[in-house]
Amino acid sequence: MAEDWKPGIVALDIDGTLLKWIEGAGTTYEQVEPAVYDAIHRALDAGAHVVLASGRSPHGMTPIADLLDLRGQDAERLWIVASNGAVVFRYPPLEVVHEETFDAGPAVKLILERQPTARVAVEERGIGYRVSTPFPEGELSGDMIVTPVEELVAGPVSRVIIRDPDASAEQFVELAKSLGLHGTNYVVGWTAWLDLSPVGVSKASGLGHVASALGLTAADVLAIGDGRNDIEMLQWAGRGVAMGQAVQEVLDVADAVTESVYEDGAAVEIDRWFR
């Protein structure tokens, strides 16, 4: 980066970037380390727009914005990118300003033919999720409403979650590759967790919508993340930084690698630009 470069937008993944993973649980502690909190507020005080960008649904992200005491610039509300880019909203109050939907039925049918024990979930905005079978405790925010799969994907959706606690992330990577899933984007999480979304939708596309609204471009963005769903975001941003514990696919596309989430890596990177 140029010596005088300053990020206009600091785009931050949540789980594994701002919040530490709970070993073997597939979920994170809902607490932010002081070093990370302070670094984010130095960026805010310097005039940067801090944008959360996560695979979480909107109602799973607003508590983190509150935990961080995030604020918009110039009395504006926050911009937040949810559901891996399928939903962009302002907060507070929560107002969806952009949403991408798709017909997930064919992809879900293909997956369940190969992985019949998998569980399926779609967001029920403001409440939680509709699920074919309850997910392990702590993996989904809000209430879980058990619903037949056919009803879950009967209409357009912004994202579908496929989860099998008895499988591995590696098995899900191979499953998705073997199926092809034409017309659908997919990303595999840290566990046997598969997110389905509309083609062309990612955290990068959601952040592109935000940057355009702010009169900025990808070149103005510092993005930090750790998961496979961060790959497009890190490639798109002017500076894309992987957390130290990220999987190899993420490390390979990053411009730089910071410390792990257990060593406050997000704060280390933010402090390079906002001391």
PDB file of C-alpha atoms in Angstrom:
ATOM      1  CA  MET A   1       0.000   0.000   0.000  1.00  0.00           C
ATOM      2  CA  ALA A   2       1.057   3.614  -0.539  1.00  0.00           C
ATOM      3  CA  GLU A   3       2.665   5.165   2.526  1.00  0.00           C
ATOM      4  CA  ASP A   4      -0.174   7.686   2.873  1.00  0.00           C
ATOM      5  CA  TRP A   5      -2.978   5.138   2.342  1.00  0.00           C
ATOM      6  CA  LYS A   6      -5.759   5.108   4.927  1.00  0.00           C
ATOM      7  CA  PRO A   7      -8.767   2.780   4.797  1.00  0.00           C
ATOM      8  CA  GLY A   8     -12.033   4.577   4.186  1.00  0.00           C
ATOM      9  CA  ILE A   9     -13.903   1.398   5.100  1.00  0.00           C
ATOM     10  CA  VAL A  10     -12.801  -1.235   7.616  1.00  0.00           C
ATOM     11  CA  ALA A  11     -14.782  -4.385   6.762  1.00  0.00           C
ATOM     12  CA  LEU A  12     -14.757  -6.955   9.543  1.00  0.00           C
ATOM     13  CA  ASP A  13     -15.891 -10.546   9.694  1.00  0.00           C
ATOM     14  CA  ILE A  14     -17.288 -11.473  13.128  1.00  0.00           C
ATOM     15  CA  ASP A  15     -16.778 -15.119  14.093  1.00  0.00           C
ATOM     16  CA  GLY A  16     -13.093 -15.994  14.230  1.00  0.00           C
ATOM     17  CA  THR A  17     -12.099 -12.375  13.553  1.00  0.00           C
ATOM     18  CA  LEU A  18     -13.718 -10.279  16.289  1.00  0.00           C
ATOM     19  CA  LEU A  19     -14.939 -13.195  18.409  1.00  0.00           C
ATOM     20  CA  LYS A  20     -12.876 -16.181  19.507  1.00  0.00           C
ATOM     21  CA  TRP A  21     -13.898 -19.694  18.523  1.00  0.00           C
ATOM     22  CA  ILE A  22     -14.969 -22.087  21.284  1.00  0.00           C
ATOM     23  CA  GLU A  23     -12.761 -25.129  20.764  1.00  0.00           C
ATOM     24  CA  GLY A  24     -14.664 -27.883  18.951  1.00  0.00           C
ATOM     25  CA  ALA A  25     -18.070 -26.232  19.379  1.00  0.00           C
ATOM     26  CA  GLY A  26     -18.608 -24.584  15.991  1.00  0.00           C
ATOM     27  CA  THR A  27     -19.561 -21.333  17.717  1.00  0.00           C
ATOM     28  CA  THR A  28     -17.860 -18.334  19.302  1.00  0.00           C
ATOM     29  CA  TYR A  29     -17.736 -16.510  22.615  1.00  0.00           C
ATOM     30  CA  GLU A  30     -20.018 -13.472  22.465  1.00  0.00           C
ATOM     31  CA  GLN A  31     -17.412 -11.114  23.863  1.00  0.00           C
ATOM     32  CA  VAL A  32     -14.905  -8.695  22.338  1.00  0.00           C
ATOM     33  CA  GLU A  33     -11.399  -8.271  23.715  1.00  0.00           C
ATOM     34  CA  PRO A  34     -10.539  -4.718  24.889  1.00  0.00           C
ATOM     35  CA  ALA A  35      -7.672  -4.434  22.377  1.00  0.00           C
ATOM     36  CA  VAL A  36     -10.043  -5.143  19.486  1.00  0.00           C
ATOM     37  CA  TYR A  37     -12.695  -2.772  20.823  1.00  0.00           C
ATOM     38  CA  ASP A  38     -10.146   0.029  21.254  1.00  0.00           C
ATOM     39  CA  ALA A  39      -8.623  -0.442  17.788  1.00  0.00           C
ATOM     40  CA  ILE A  40     -12.054  -0.279  16.159  1.00  0.00           C
ATOM     41  CA  HIS A  41     -12.844   2.937  17.997  1.00  0.00           C
ATOM     42  CA  ARG A  42      -9.547   4.472  16.905  1.00  0.00           C
ATOM     43  CA  ALA A  43     -10.610   3.782  13.318  1.00  0.00           C
ATOM     44  CA  LEU A  44     -14.029   5.322  13.958  1.00  0.00           C
ATOM     45  CA  ASP A  45     -12.490   8.372  15.611  1.00  0.00           C
ATOM     46  CA  ALA A  46     -10.251   8.837  12.560  1.00  0.00           C
ATOM     47  CA  GLY A  47     -13.325   8.959  10.297  1.00  0.00           C
ATOM     48  CA  ALA A  48     -13.332   5.435   8.851  1.00  0.00           C
ATOM     49  CA  HIS A  49     -16.588   3.577   8.242  1.00  0.00           C
ATOM     50  CA  VAL A  50     -16.554   0.289  10.168  1.00  0.00           C
ATOM     51  CA  VAL A  51     -18.758  -2.275   8.418  1.00  0.00           C
ATOM     52  CA  LEU A  52     -19.506  -5.714   9.849  1.00  0.00           C
ATOM     53  CA  ALA A  53     -19.627  -8.368   7.106  1.00  0.00           C
ATOM     54  CA  SER A  54     -20.733 -11.827   8.188  1.00  0.00           C
ATOM     55  CA  GLY A  55     -22.528 -14.992   7.247  1.00  0.00           C
ATOM     56  CA  ARG A  56     -24.806 -14.297  10.186  1.00  0.00           C
ATOM     57  CA  SER A  57     -28.380 -13.164   9.628  1.00  0.00           C
ATOM     58  CA  PRO A  58     -29.212  -9.523  10.472  1.00  0.00           C
ATOM     59  CA  HIS A  59     -30.655 -10.300  13.908  1.00  0.00           C
ATOM     60  CA  GLY A  60     -27.452 -12.188  14.764  1.00  0.00           C
ATOM     61  CA  MET A  61     -25.314  -9.159  13.895  1.00  0.00           C
ATOM     62  CA  THR A  62     -27.037  -6.271  15.657  1.00  0.00           C
ATOM     63  CA  PRO A  63     -26.032  -7.558  19.129  1.00  0.00           C
ATOM     64  CA  ILE A  64     -22.374  -7.502  18.012  1.00  0.00           C
ATOM     65  CA  ALA A  65     -22.748  -3.948  16.720  1.00  0.00           C
ATOM     66  CA  ASP A  66     -24.167  -3.041  20.141  1.00  0.00           C
ATOM     67  CA  LEU A  67     -21.396  -4.933  21.940  1.00  0.00           C
ATOM     68  CA  LEU A  68     -18.843  -2.877  19.987  1.00  0.00           C
ATOM     69  CA  ASP A  69     -20.741   0.388  20.495  1.00  0.00           C
ATOM     70  CA  LEU A  70     -20.437   0.934  16.758  1.00  0.00           C
ATOM     71  CA  ARG A  71     -21.634   4.191  15.262  1.00  0.00           C
ATOM     72  CA  GLY A  72     -21.940   5.601  11.787  1.00  0.00           C
ATOM     73  CA  GLN A  73     -20.049   8.675  10.636  1.00  0.00           C
ATOM     74  CA  ASP A  74     -21.602  12.172  10.470  1.00  0.00           C
ATOM     75  CA  ALA A  75     -24.690  11.069  12.444  1.00  0.00           C
ATOM     76  CA  GLU A  76     -25.455   8.407   9.815  1.00  0.00           C
ATOM     77  CA  ARG A  77     -26.636   4.933  10.751  1.00  0.00           C
ATOM     78  CA  LEU A  78     -24.350   1.913  10.410  1.00  0.00           C
ATOM     79  CA  TRP A  79     -24.012  -0.100   7.237  1.00  0.00           C
ATOM     80  CA  ILE A  80     -23.961  -3.870   7.856  1.00  0.00           C
ATOM     81  CA  VAL A  81     -23.524  -6.746   5.368  1.00  0.00           C
ATOM     82  CA  ALA A  82     -25.330  -9.919   6.463  1.00  0.00           C
ATOM     83  CA  SER A  83     -26.047 -13.418   5.151  1.00  0.00           C
ATOM     84  CA  ASN A  84     -22.736 -13.554   3.226  1.00  0.00           C
ATOM     85  CA  GLY A  85     -23.668 -10.462   1.214  1.00  0.00           C
ATOM     86  CA  ALA A  86     -27.262 -11.362   0.356  1.00  0.00           C
ATOM     87  CA  VAL A  87     -28.626  -8.754   2.780  1.00  0.00           C
ATOM     88  CA  VAL A  88     -27.379  -5.199   3.320  1.00  0.00           C
ATOM     89  CA  PHE A  89     -29.030  -3.188   6.076  1.00  0.00           C
ATOM     90  CA  ARG A  90     -28.801   0.001   8.103  1.00  0.00           C
ATOM     91  CA  TYR A  91     -28.865   0.068  11.904  1.00  0.00           C
ATOM     92  CA  PRO A  92     -30.355   1.300  14.183  1.00  0.00           C
ATOM     93  CA  PRO A  93     -33.169   0.679  13.587  1.00  0.00           C
ATOM     94  CA  LEU A  94     -32.772  -2.391  11.406  1.00  0.00           C
ATOM     95  CA  GLU A  95     -33.757  -1.460   7.850  1.00  0.00           C
ATOM     96  CA  VAL A  96     -32.972  -3.780   4.943  1.00  0.00           C
ATOM     97  CA  VAL A  97     -31.890  -1.653   1.972  1.00  0.00           C
ATOM     98  CA  HIS A  98     -30.718  -4.391  -0.408  1.00  0.00           C
ATOM     99  CA  GLU A  99     -31.496  -8.106  -0.637  1.00  0.00           C
ATOM    100  CA  GLU A 100     -30.739 -10.855  -3.152  1.00  0.00           C
ATOM    101  CA  THR A 101     -32.932 -13.979  -3.271  1.00  0.00           C
ATOM    102  CA  PHE A 102     -32.987 -17.215  -5.282  1.00  0.00           C
ATOM    103  CA  ASP A 103     -34.794 -20.525  -5.701  1.00  0.00           C
ATOM    104  CA  ALA A 104     -32.855 -22.915  -3.470  1.00  0.00           C
ATOM    105  CA  GLY A 105     -35.181 -25.900  -3.944  1.00  0.00           C
ATOM    106  CA  PRO A 106     -33.204 -27.802  -6.631  1.00  0.00           C
ATOM    107  CA  ALA A 107     -29.861 -27.430  -4.801  1.00  0.00           C
ATOM    108  CA  VAL A 108     -31.320 -28.497  -1.450  1.00  0.00           C
ATOM    109  CA  LYS A 109     -32.936 -31.553  -3.067  1.00  0.00           C
ATOM    110  CA  LEU A 110     -29.616 -32.600  -4.634  1.00  0.00           C
ATOM    111  CA  ILE A 111     -27.738 -32.213  -1.355  1.00  0.00           C
ATOM    112  CA  LEU A 112     -30.282 -34.172   0.709  1.00  0.00           C
ATOM    113  CA  GLU A 113     -30.211 -37.019  -1.804  1.00  0.00           C
ATOM    114  CA  ARG A 114     -26.483 -37.380  -1.040  1.00  0.00           C
ATOM    115  CA  GLN A 115     -26.577 -36.296   2.615  1.00  0.00           C
ATOM    116  CA  PRO A 116     -30.018 -37.375   3.914  1.00  0.00           C
ATOM    117  CA  THR A 117     -29.077 -36.754   7.566  1.00  0.00           C
ATOM    118  CA  ALA A 118     -28.302 -33.082   6.946  1.00  0.00           C
ATOM    119  CA  ARG A 119     -30.342 -30.352   8.608  1.00  0.00           C
ATOM    120  CA  VAL A 120     -31.692 -27.355   6.698  1.00  0.00           C
ATOM    121  CA  ALA A 121     -32.346 -23.811   7.923  1.00  0.00           C
ATOM    122  CA  VAL A 122     -33.596 -20.540   6.457  1.00  0.00           C
ATOM    123  CA  GLU A 123     -33.859 -17.195   8.219  1.00  0.00           C
ATOM    124  CA  GLU A 124     -37.130 -16.101   9.800  1.00  0.00           C
ATOM    125  CA  ARG A 125     -36.274 -12.422  10.053  1.00  0.00           C
ATOM    126  CA  GLY A 126     -36.638 -10.892  13.477  1.00  0.00           C
ATOM    127  CA  ILE A 127     -37.352 -14.268  15.119  1.00  0.00           C
ATOM    128  CA  GLY A 128     -34.628 -16.760  14.291  1.00  0.00           C
ATOM    129  CA  TYR A 129     -34.686 -19.622  11.813  1.00  0.00           C
ATOM    130  CA  ARG A 130     -37.049 -22.162  10.345  1.00  0.00           C
ATOM    131  CA  VAL A 131     -35.285 -25.532  10.498  1.00  0.00           C
ATOM    132  CA  SER A 132     -35.963 -29.045   9.273  1.00  0.00           C
ATOM    133  CA  THR A 133     -34.394 -30.393  12.489  1.00  0.00           C
ATOM    134  CA  PRO A 134     -33.033 -28.338  15.435  1.00  0.00           C
ATOM    135  CA  PHE A 135     -29.345 -27.365  15.096  1.00  0.00           C
ATOM    136  CA  PRO A 136     -26.810 -27.921  17.914  1.00  0.00           C
ATOM    137  CA  GLU A 137     -27.188 -25.403  20.728  1.00  0.00           C
ATOM    138  CA  GLY A 138     -25.524 -22.046  20.130  1.00  0.00           C
ATOM    139  CA  GLU A 139     -25.057 -22.427  16.365  1.00  0.00           C
ATOM    140  CA  LEU A 140     -28.062 -20.330  15.327  1.00  0.00           C
ATOM    141  CA  SER A 141     -29.244 -17.061  16.849  1.00  0.00           C
ATOM    142  CA  GLY A 142     -32.872 -16.623  17.869  1.00  0.00           C
ATOM    143  CA  ASP A 143     -35.645 -19.211  17.955  1.00  0.00           C
ATOM    144  CA  MET A 144     -35.770 -22.386  15.872  1.00  0.00           C
ATOM    145  CA  ILE A 145     -39.120 -23.220  14.289  1.00  0.00           C
ATOM    146  CA  VAL A 146     -39.302 -26.803  12.993  1.00  0.00           C
ATOM    147  CA  THR A 147     -40.710 -26.770   9.452  1.00  0.00           C
ATOM    148  CA  PRO A 148     -40.858 -29.385   6.643  1.00  0.00           C
ATOM    149  CA  VAL A 149     -38.053 -28.955   4.104  1.00  0.00           C
ATOM    150  CA  GLU A 150     -40.539 -28.479   1.257  1.00  0.00           C
ATOM    151  CA  GLU A 151     -41.952 -25.418   3.034  1.00  0.00           C
ATOM    152  CA  LEU A 152     -38.500 -24.041   3.850  1.00  0.00           C
ATOM    153  CA  VAL A 153     -37.594 -23.653   0.183  1.00  0.00           C
ATOM    154  CA  ALA A 154     -41.085 -23.202  -1.304  1.00  0.00           C
ATOM    155  CA  GLY A 155     -40.357 -19.550  -2.136  1.00  0.00           C
ATOM    156  CA  PRO A 156     -37.362 -17.289  -2.829  1.00  0.00           C
ATOM    157  CA  VAL A 157     -34.771 -17.120  -0.015  1.00  0.00           C
ATOM    158  CA  SER A 158     -31.611 -15.088   0.533  1.00  0.00           C
ATOM    159  CA  ARG A 159     -29.609 -17.934   2.081  1.00  0.00           C
ATOM    160  CA  VAL A 160     -29.984 -21.598   3.041  1.00  0.00           C
ATOM    161  CA  ILE A 161     -27.861 -23.351   5.655  1.00  0.00           C
ATOM    162  CA  ILE A 162     -27.093 -27.076   5.360  1.00  0.00           C
ATOM    163  CA  ARG A 163     -25.591 -28.669   8.480  1.00  0.00           C
ATOM    164  CA  ASP A 164     -24.658 -32.210   9.487  1.00  0.00           C
ATOM    165  CA  PRO A 165     -23.056 -32.531  12.957  1.00  0.00           C
ATOM    166  CA  ASP A 166     -22.013 -36.089  12.100  1.00  0.00           C
ATOM    167  CA  ALA A 167     -19.943 -35.055   9.056  1.00  0.00           C
ATOM    168  CA  SER A 168     -16.750 -33.018   8.623  1.00  0.00           C
ATOM    169  CA  ALA A 169     -15.947 -29.788   6.815  1.00  0.00           C
ATOM    170  CA  GLU A 170     -13.734 -31.739   4.420  1.00  0.00           C
ATOM    171  CA  GLN A 171     -16.636 -34.064   3.554  1.00  0.00           C
ATOM    172  CA  PHE A 172     -18.839 -31.059   2.825  1.00  0.00           C
ATOM    173  CA  VAL A 173     -16.173 -29.485   0.590  1.00  0.00           C
ATOM    174  CA  GLU A 174     -16.069 -32.692  -1.466  1.00  0.00           C
ATOM    175  CA  LEU A 175     -19.875 -32.950  -1.453  1.00  0.00           C
ATOM    176  CA  ALA A 176     -20.327 -29.441  -2.842  1.00  0.00           C
ATOM    177  CA  LYS A 177     -17.625 -29.928  -5.488  1.00  0.00           C
ATOM    178  CA  SER A 178     -19.095 -33.217  -6.661  1.00  0.00           C
ATOM    179  CA  LEU A 179     -22.628 -31.842  -7.000  1.00  0.00           C
ATOM    180  CA  GLY A 180     -21.667 -28.744  -8.960  1.00  0.00           C
ATOM    181  CA  LEU A 181     -24.754 -26.878  -7.682  1.00  0.00           C
ATOM    182  CA  HIS A 182     -25.269 -24.974 -10.927  1.00  0.00           C
ATOM    183  CA  GLY A 183     -26.951 -21.601 -10.499  1.00  0.00           C
ATOM    184  CA  THR A 184     -26.061 -21.438  -6.817  1.00  0.00           C
ATOM    185  CA  ASN A 185     -23.109 -20.068  -4.867  1.00  0.00           C
ATOM    186  CA  TYR A 186     -21.902 -22.114  -1.926  1.00  0.00           C
ATOM    187  CA  VAL A 187     -19.339 -21.807   0.842  1.00  0.00           C
ATOM    188  CA  VAL A 188     -18.273 -24.365   3.447  1.00  0.00           C
ATOM    189  CA  GLY A 189     -17.657 -23.252   7.023  1.00  0.00           C
ATOM    190  CA  TRP A 190     -15.289 -24.484   9.720  1.00  0.00           C
ATOM    191  CA  THR A 191     -17.498 -27.503  10.375  1.00  0.00           C
ATOM    192  CA  ALA A 192     -19.887 -29.518   8.176  1.00  0.00           C
ATOM    193  CA  TRP A 193     -21.789 -26.324   7.430  1.00  0.00           C
ATOM    194  CA  LEU A 194     -22.740 -25.271   3.905  1.00  0.00           C
ATOM    195  CA  ASP A 195     -24.172 -21.855   3.027  1.00  0.00           C
ATOM    196  CA  LEU A 196     -26.118 -21.598  -0.226  1.00  0.00           C
ATOM    197  CA  SER A 197     -26.697 -18.176  -1.781  1.00  0.00           C
ATOM    198  CA  PRO A 198     -27.600 -16.589  -5.134  1.00  0.00           C
ATOM    199  CA  VAL A 199     -24.975 -16.721  -7.880  1.00  0.00           C
ATOM    200  CA  GLY A 200     -22.627 -13.733  -7.764  1.00  0.00           C
ATOM    201  CA  VAL A 201     -23.498 -12.900  -4.165  1.00  0.00           C
ATOM    202  CA  SER A 202     -20.744 -12.731  -1.558  1.00  0.00           C
ATOM    203  CA  LYS A 203     -19.480 -10.416   1.131  1.00  0.00           C
ATOM    204  CA  ALA A 204     -17.631  -8.620  -1.669  1.00  0.00           C
ATOM    205  CA  SER A 205     -20.837  -7.872  -3.582  1.00  0.00           C
ATOM    206  CA  GLY A 206     -22.535  -6.642  -0.411  1.00  0.00           C
ATOM    207  CA  LEU A 207     -19.590  -4.421   0.465  1.00  0.00           C
ATOM    208  CA  GLY A 208     -19.557  -3.125  -3.104  1.00  0.00           C
ATOM    209  CA  HIS A 209     -23.102  -1.880  -2.546  1.00  0.00           C
ATOM    210  CA  VAL A 210     -22.001  -0.119   0.656  1.00  0.00           C
ATOM    211  CA  ALA A 211     -18.872   1.398  -0.888  1.00  0.00           C
ATOM    212  CA  SER A 212     -20.872   2.775  -3.802  1.00  0.00           C
ATOM    213  CA  ALA A 213     -23.395   4.375  -1.442  1.00  0.00           C
ATOM    214  CA  LEU A 214     -20.520   6.012   0.475  1.00  0.00           C
ATOM    215  CA  GLY A 215     -18.803   7.276  -2.679  1.00  0.00           C
ATOM    216  CA  LEU A 216     -15.845   4.926  -2.167  1.00  0.00           C
ATOM    217  CA  THR A 217     -14.347   1.984  -4.063  1.00  0.00           C
ATOM    218  CA  ALA A 218     -12.742  -1.366  -3.290  1.00  0.00           C
ATOM    219  CA  ALA A 219      -9.365   0.399  -3.223  1.00  0.00           C
ATOM    220  CA  ASP A 220     -10.498   2.242  -0.083  1.00  0.00           C
ATOM    221  CA  VAL A 221     -11.331  -0.940   1.826  1.00  0.00           C
ATOM    222  CA  LEU A 222      -9.377  -2.822   4.477  1.00  0.00           C
ATOM    223  CA  ALA A 223     -11.028  -6.226   4.940  1.00  0.00           C
ATOM    224  CA  ILE A 224     -10.188  -8.787   7.617  1.00  0.00           C
ATOM    225  CA  GLY A 225     -11.542 -12.336   7.846  1.00  0.00           C
ATOM    226  CA  ASP A 226     -10.747 -15.967   8.530  1.00  0.00           C
ATOM    227  CA  GLY A 227     -13.228 -18.222   6.737  1.00  0.00           C
ATOM    228  CA  ARG A 228     -13.911 -19.553   3.256  1.00  0.00           C
ATOM    229  CA  ASN A 229     -16.822 -17.111   3.031  1.00  0.00           C
ATOM    230  CA  ASP A 230     -14.260 -14.282   3.304  1.00  0.00           C
ATOM    231  CA  ILE A 231     -12.256 -15.257   0.218  1.00  0.00           C
ATOM    232  CA  GLU A 232     -14.081 -13.013  -2.282  1.00  0.00           C
ATOM    233  CA  MET A 233     -14.027 -10.117   0.192  1.00  0.00           C
ATOM    234  CA  LEU A 234     -10.271 -10.387   0.737  1.00  0.00           C
ATOM    235  CA  GLN A 235      -9.627 -10.600  -3.004  1.00  0.00           C
ATOM    236  CA  TRP A 236     -11.879  -7.602  -3.726  1.00  0.00           C
ATOM    237  CA  ALA A 237     -10.639  -5.206  -1.040  1.00  0.00           C
ATOM    238  CA  GLY A 238      -7.740  -2.810  -1.539  1.00  0.00           C
ATOM    239  CA  ARG A 239      -6.086  -4.681   1.329  1.00  0.00           C
ATOM    240  CA  GLY A 240      -7.390  -8.117   2.290  1.00  0.00           C
ATOM    241  CA  VAL A 241      -5.976  -9.580   5.497  1.00  0.00           C
ATOM    242  CA  ALA A 242      -6.402 -13.142   6.771  1.00  0.00           C
ATOM    243  CA  MET A 243      -6.459 -14.016  10.436  1.00  0.00           C
ATOM    244  CA  GLY A 244      -3.553 -16.174  11.557  1.00  0.00           C
ATOM    245  CA  GLN A 245      -5.684 -19.257  12.203  1.00  0.00           C
ATOM    246  CA  ALA A 246      -7.451 -19.107   8.809  1.00  0.00           C
ATOM    247  CA  VAL A 247      -7.644 -22.190   6.605  1.00  0.00           C
ATOM    248  CA  GLN A 248      -5.066 -22.426   3.812  1.00  0.00           C
ATOM    249  CA  GLU A 249      -7.494 -21.401   1.048  1.00  0.00           C
ATOM    250  CA  VAL A 250      -7.973 -18.067   2.827  1.00  0.00           C
ATOM    251  CA  LEU A 251      -4.277 -17.529   3.573  1.00  0.00           C
ATOM    252  CA  ASP A 252      -3.489 -18.116  -0.114  1.00  0.00           C
ATOM    253  CA  VAL A 253      -5.650 -15.220  -1.380  1.00  0.00           C
ATOM    254  CA  ALA A 254      -4.826 -12.636   1.298  1.00  0.00           C
ATOM    255  CA  ASP A 255      -2.523  -9.651   0.770  1.00  0.00           C
ATOM    256  CA  ALA A 256      -1.237 -10.159   4.304  1.00  0.00           C
ATOM    257  CA  VAL A 257      -1.718 -12.362   7.357  1.00  0.00           C
ATOM    258  CA  THR A 258      -2.154 -10.945  10.843  1.00  0.00           C
ATOM    259  CA  GLU A 259      -2.050 -12.699  14.214  1.00  0.00           C
ATOM    260  CA  SER A 260      -4.730 -15.217  15.149  1.00  0.00           C
ATOM    261  CA  VAL A 261      -8.000 -14.284  16.809  1.00  0.00           C
ATOM    262  CA  TYR A 262      -6.531 -15.592  20.072  1.00  0.00           C
ATOM    263  CA  GLU A 263      -3.790 -12.941  19.777  1.00  0.00           C
ATOM    264  CA  ASP A 264      -6.134 -10.059  18.819  1.00  0.00           C
ATOM    265  CA  GLY A 265      -5.039 -10.173  15.184  1.00  0.00           C
ATOM    266  CA  ALA A 266      -7.782  -7.785  14.031  1.00  0.00           C
ATOM    267  CA  ALA A 267      -6.492  -5.137  16.447  1.00  0.00           C
ATOM    268  CA  VAL A 268      -2.907  -5.692  15.268  1.00  0.00           C
ATOM    269  CA  GLU A 269      -3.908  -5.012  11.657  1.00  0.00           C
ATOM    270  CA  ILE A 270      -6.208  -2.051  12.380  1.00  0.00           C
ATOM    271  CA  ASP A 271      -3.466  -0.435  14.473  1.00  0.00           C
ATOM    272  CA  ARG A 272      -1.155  -0.460  11.440  1.00  0.00           C
ATOM    273  CA  TRP A 273      -3.346   2.271   9.973  1.00  0.00           C
ATOM    274  CA  PHE A 274      -4.942   3.941  12.997  1.00  0.00           C
ATOM    275  CA  ARG A 275      -2.384   4.301  15.756  1.00  0.00           C
TER     276      ARG A 275
END
